[in-house]
PDB file of C-alpha atoms in Angstrom:
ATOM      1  CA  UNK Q  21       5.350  37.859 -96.700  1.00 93.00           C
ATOM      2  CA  UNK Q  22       6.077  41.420 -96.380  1.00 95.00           C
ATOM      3  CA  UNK Q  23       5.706  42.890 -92.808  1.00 95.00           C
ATOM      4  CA  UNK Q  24       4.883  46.987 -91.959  1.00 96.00           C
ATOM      5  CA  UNK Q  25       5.797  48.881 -89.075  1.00 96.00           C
ATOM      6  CA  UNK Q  26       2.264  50.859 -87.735  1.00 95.00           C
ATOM      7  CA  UNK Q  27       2.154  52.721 -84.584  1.00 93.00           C
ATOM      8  CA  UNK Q  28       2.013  49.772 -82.481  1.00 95.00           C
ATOM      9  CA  UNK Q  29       3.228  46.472 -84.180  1.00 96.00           C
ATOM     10  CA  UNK Q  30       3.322  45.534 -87.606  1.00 96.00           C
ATOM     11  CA  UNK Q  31       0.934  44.428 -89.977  1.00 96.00           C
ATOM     12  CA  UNK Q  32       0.726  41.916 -92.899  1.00 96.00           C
ATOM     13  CA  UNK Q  33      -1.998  41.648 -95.828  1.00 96.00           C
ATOM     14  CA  UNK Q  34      -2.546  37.675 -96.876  1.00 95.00           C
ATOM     15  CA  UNK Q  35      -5.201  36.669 -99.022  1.00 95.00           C
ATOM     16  CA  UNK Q  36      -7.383  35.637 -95.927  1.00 95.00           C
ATOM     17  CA  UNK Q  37      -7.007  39.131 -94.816  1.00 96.00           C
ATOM     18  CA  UNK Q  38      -5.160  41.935 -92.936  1.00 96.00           C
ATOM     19  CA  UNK Q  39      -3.136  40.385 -90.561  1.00 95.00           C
ATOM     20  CA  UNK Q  40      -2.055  42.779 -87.228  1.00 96.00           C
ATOM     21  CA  UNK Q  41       0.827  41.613 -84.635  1.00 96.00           C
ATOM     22  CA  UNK Q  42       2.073  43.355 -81.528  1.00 96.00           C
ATOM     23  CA  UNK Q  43       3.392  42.930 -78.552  1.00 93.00           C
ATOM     24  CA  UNK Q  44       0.275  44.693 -76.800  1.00 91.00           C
ATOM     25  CA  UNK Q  45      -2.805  42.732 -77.507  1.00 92.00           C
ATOM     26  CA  UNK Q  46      -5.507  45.895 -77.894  1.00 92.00           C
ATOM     27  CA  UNK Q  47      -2.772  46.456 -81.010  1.00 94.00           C
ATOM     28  CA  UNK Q  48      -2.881  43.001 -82.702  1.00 95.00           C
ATOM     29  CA  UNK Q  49      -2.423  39.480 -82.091  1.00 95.00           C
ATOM     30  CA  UNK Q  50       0.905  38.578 -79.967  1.00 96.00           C
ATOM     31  CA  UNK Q  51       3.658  36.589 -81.569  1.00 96.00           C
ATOM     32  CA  UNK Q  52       3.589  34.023 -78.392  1.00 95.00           C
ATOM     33  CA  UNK Q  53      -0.071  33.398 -79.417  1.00 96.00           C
ATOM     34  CA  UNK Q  54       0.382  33.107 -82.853  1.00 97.00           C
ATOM     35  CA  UNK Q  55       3.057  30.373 -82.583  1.00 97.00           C
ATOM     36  CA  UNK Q  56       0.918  28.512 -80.183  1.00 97.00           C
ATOM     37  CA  UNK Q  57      -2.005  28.415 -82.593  1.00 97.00           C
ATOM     38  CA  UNK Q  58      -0.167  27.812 -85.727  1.00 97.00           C
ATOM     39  CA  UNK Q  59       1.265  24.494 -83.748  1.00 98.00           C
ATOM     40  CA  UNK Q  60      -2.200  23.620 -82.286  1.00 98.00           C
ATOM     41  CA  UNK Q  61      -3.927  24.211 -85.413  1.00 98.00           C
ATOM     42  CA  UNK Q  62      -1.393  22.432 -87.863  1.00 98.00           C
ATOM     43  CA  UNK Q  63      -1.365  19.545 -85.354  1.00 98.00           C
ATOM     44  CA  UNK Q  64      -5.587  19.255 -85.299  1.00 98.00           C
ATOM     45  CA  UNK Q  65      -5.580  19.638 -88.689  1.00 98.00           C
ATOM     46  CA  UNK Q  66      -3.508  16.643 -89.759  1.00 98.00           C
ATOM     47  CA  UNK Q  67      -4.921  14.586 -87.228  1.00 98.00           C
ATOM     48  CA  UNK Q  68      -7.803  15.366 -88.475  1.00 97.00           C
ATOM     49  CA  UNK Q  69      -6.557  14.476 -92.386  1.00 98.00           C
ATOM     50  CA  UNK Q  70      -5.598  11.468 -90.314  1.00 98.00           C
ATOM     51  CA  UNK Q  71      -9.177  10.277 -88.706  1.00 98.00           C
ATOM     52  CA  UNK Q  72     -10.387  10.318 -92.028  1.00 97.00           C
ATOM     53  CA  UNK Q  73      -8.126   8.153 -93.669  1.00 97.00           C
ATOM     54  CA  UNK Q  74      -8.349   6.078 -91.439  1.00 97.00           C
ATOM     55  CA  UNK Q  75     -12.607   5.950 -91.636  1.00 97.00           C
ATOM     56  CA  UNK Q  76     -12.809   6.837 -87.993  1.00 97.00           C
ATOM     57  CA  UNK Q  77     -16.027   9.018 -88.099  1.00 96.00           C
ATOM     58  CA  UNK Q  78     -15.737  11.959 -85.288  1.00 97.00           C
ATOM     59  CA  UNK Q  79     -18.069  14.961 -84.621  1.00 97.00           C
ATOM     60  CA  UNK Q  80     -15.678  17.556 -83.586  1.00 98.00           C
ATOM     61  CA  UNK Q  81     -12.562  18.205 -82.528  1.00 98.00           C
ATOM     62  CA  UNK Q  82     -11.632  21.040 -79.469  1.00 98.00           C
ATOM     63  CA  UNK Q  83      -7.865  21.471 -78.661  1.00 98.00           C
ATOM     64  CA  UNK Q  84      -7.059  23.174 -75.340  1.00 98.00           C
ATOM     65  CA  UNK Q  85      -3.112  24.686 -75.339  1.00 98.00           C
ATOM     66  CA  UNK Q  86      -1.560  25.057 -72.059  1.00 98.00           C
ATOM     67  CA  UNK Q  87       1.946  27.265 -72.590  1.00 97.00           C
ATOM     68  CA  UNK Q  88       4.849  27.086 -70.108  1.00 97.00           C
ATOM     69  CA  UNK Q  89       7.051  29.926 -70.900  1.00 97.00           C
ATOM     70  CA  UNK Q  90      10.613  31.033 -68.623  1.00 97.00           C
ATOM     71  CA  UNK Q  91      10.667  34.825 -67.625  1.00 96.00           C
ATOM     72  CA  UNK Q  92      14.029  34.341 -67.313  1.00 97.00           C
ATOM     73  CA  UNK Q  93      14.867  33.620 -70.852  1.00 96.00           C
ATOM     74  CA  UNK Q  94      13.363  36.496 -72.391  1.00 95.00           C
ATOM     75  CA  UNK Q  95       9.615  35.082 -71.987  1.00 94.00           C
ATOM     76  CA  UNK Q  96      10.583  31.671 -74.168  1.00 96.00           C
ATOM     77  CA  UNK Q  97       8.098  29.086 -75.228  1.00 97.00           C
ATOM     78  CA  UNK Q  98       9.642  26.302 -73.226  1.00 97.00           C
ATOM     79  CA  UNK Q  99       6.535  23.183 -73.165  1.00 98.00           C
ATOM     80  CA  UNK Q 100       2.969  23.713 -75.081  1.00 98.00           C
ATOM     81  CA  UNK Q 101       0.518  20.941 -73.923  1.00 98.00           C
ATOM     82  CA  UNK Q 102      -2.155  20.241 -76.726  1.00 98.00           C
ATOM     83  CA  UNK Q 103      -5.052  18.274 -74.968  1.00 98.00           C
ATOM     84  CA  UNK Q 104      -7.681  17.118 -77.994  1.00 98.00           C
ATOM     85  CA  UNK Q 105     -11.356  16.419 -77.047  1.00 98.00           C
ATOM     86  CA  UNK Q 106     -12.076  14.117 -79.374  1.00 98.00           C
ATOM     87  CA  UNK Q 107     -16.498  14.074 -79.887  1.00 98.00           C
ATOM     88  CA  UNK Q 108     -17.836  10.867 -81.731  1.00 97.00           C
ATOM     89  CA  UNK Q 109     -19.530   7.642 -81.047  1.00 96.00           C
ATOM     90  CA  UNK Q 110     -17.559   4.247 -80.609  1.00 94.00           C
ATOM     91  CA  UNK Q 111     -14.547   5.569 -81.294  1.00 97.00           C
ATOM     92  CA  UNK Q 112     -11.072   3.942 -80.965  1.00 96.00           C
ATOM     93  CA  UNK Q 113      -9.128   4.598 -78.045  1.00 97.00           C
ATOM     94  CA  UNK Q 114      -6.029   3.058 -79.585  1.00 97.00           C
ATOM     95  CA  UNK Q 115      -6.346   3.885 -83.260  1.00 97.00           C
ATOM     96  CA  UNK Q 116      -6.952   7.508 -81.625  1.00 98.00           C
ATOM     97  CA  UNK Q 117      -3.661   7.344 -79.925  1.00 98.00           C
ATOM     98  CA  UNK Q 118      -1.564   6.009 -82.589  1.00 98.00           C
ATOM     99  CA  UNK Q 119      -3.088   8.438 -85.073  1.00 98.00           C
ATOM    100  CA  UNK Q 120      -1.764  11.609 -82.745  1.00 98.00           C
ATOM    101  CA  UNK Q 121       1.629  10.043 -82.574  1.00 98.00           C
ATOM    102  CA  UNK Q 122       1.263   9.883 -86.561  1.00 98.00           C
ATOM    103  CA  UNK Q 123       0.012  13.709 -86.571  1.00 98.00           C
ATOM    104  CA  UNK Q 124       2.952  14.370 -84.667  1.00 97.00           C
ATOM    105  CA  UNK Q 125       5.288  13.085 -87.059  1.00 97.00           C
ATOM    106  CA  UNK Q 126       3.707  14.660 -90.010  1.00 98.00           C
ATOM    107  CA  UNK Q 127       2.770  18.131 -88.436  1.00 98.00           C
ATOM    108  CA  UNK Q 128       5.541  20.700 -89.908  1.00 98.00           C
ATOM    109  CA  UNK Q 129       4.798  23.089 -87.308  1.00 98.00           C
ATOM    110  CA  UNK Q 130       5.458  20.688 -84.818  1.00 97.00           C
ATOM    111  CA  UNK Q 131       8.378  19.307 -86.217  1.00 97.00           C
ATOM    112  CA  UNK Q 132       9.973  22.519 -86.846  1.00 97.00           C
ATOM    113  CA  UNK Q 133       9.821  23.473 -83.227  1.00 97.00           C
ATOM    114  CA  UNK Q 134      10.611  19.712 -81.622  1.00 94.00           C
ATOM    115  CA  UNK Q 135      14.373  20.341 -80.633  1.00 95.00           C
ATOM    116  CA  UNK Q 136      13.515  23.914 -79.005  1.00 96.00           C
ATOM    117  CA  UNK Q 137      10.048  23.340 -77.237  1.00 97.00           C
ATOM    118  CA  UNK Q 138       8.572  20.445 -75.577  1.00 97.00           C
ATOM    119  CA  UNK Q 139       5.063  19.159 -76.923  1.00 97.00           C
ATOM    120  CA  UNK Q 140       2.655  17.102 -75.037  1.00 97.00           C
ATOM    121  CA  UNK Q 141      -0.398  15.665 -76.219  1.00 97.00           C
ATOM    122  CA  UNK Q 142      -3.161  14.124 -74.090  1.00 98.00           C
ATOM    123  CA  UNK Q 143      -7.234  13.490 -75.582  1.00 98.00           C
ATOM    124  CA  UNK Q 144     -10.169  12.614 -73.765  1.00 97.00           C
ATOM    125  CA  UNK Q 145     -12.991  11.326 -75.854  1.00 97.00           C
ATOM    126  CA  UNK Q 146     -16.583  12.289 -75.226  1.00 96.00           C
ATOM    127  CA  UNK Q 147     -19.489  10.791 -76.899  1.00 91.00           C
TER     128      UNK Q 147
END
């Protein structure tokens, strides 16, 4: 990935797209933000891979992050709380929970961030 300097921020062209990051969100997305989703997202999406292993049929999947970061430590990511809401019929309760604690394991985001930032994740399922 090759990164340019514009006005405000940098920029970044990927095969998805142009990709725009500052510090000042009317200039691109924030670095905090992108962290946040790139955890939440690579975390959904193995779970996800996961479900369907396992033949546990769900609808849709919504994950809420909750960010925690210290001021005093030059605005740190100290603790993101991923809370899934899990839509399907009949599903699992336990094979849900043991299949995030698998996702966790097998997320690389996650796992490249576990010794530096605390992640927590709760699901509610709704039918």
């Amino acid at each position: 990935m090759e990164f340019k300097m514009k006005e405000v921020g940098f920029t970044t062209d990927l095969e998805y797209g142009e990709l725009h990051v500052a510090g000042d969100e009317s200039h691109g997305f924030r670095p905090f933000q992108l962290m946040v989703s790139s955890i939440a997202v690579c975390s959904g999406g193995v779970l996800r891979t996961i479900l369907k292993k396992k033949r546990i049929a769900i609808d849709d999947i919504t994950i809420q992050a909750n960010v925690e970061r210290n001021e005093a430590k030059a605005n740190r990511i100290e603790k993101i709380h991923l809370h899934y809401v899990i839509t399907g019929n009949n599903l699992p309760e336990e094979k849900i929970t043991q299949s995030i604690e698998l996702a966790r394991k097998n997320c690389p985001m996650v796992q490249s961030v576990i010794t530096s930032i605390e992640v927590e994740e709760t699901f509610e399922l709704k039918q």
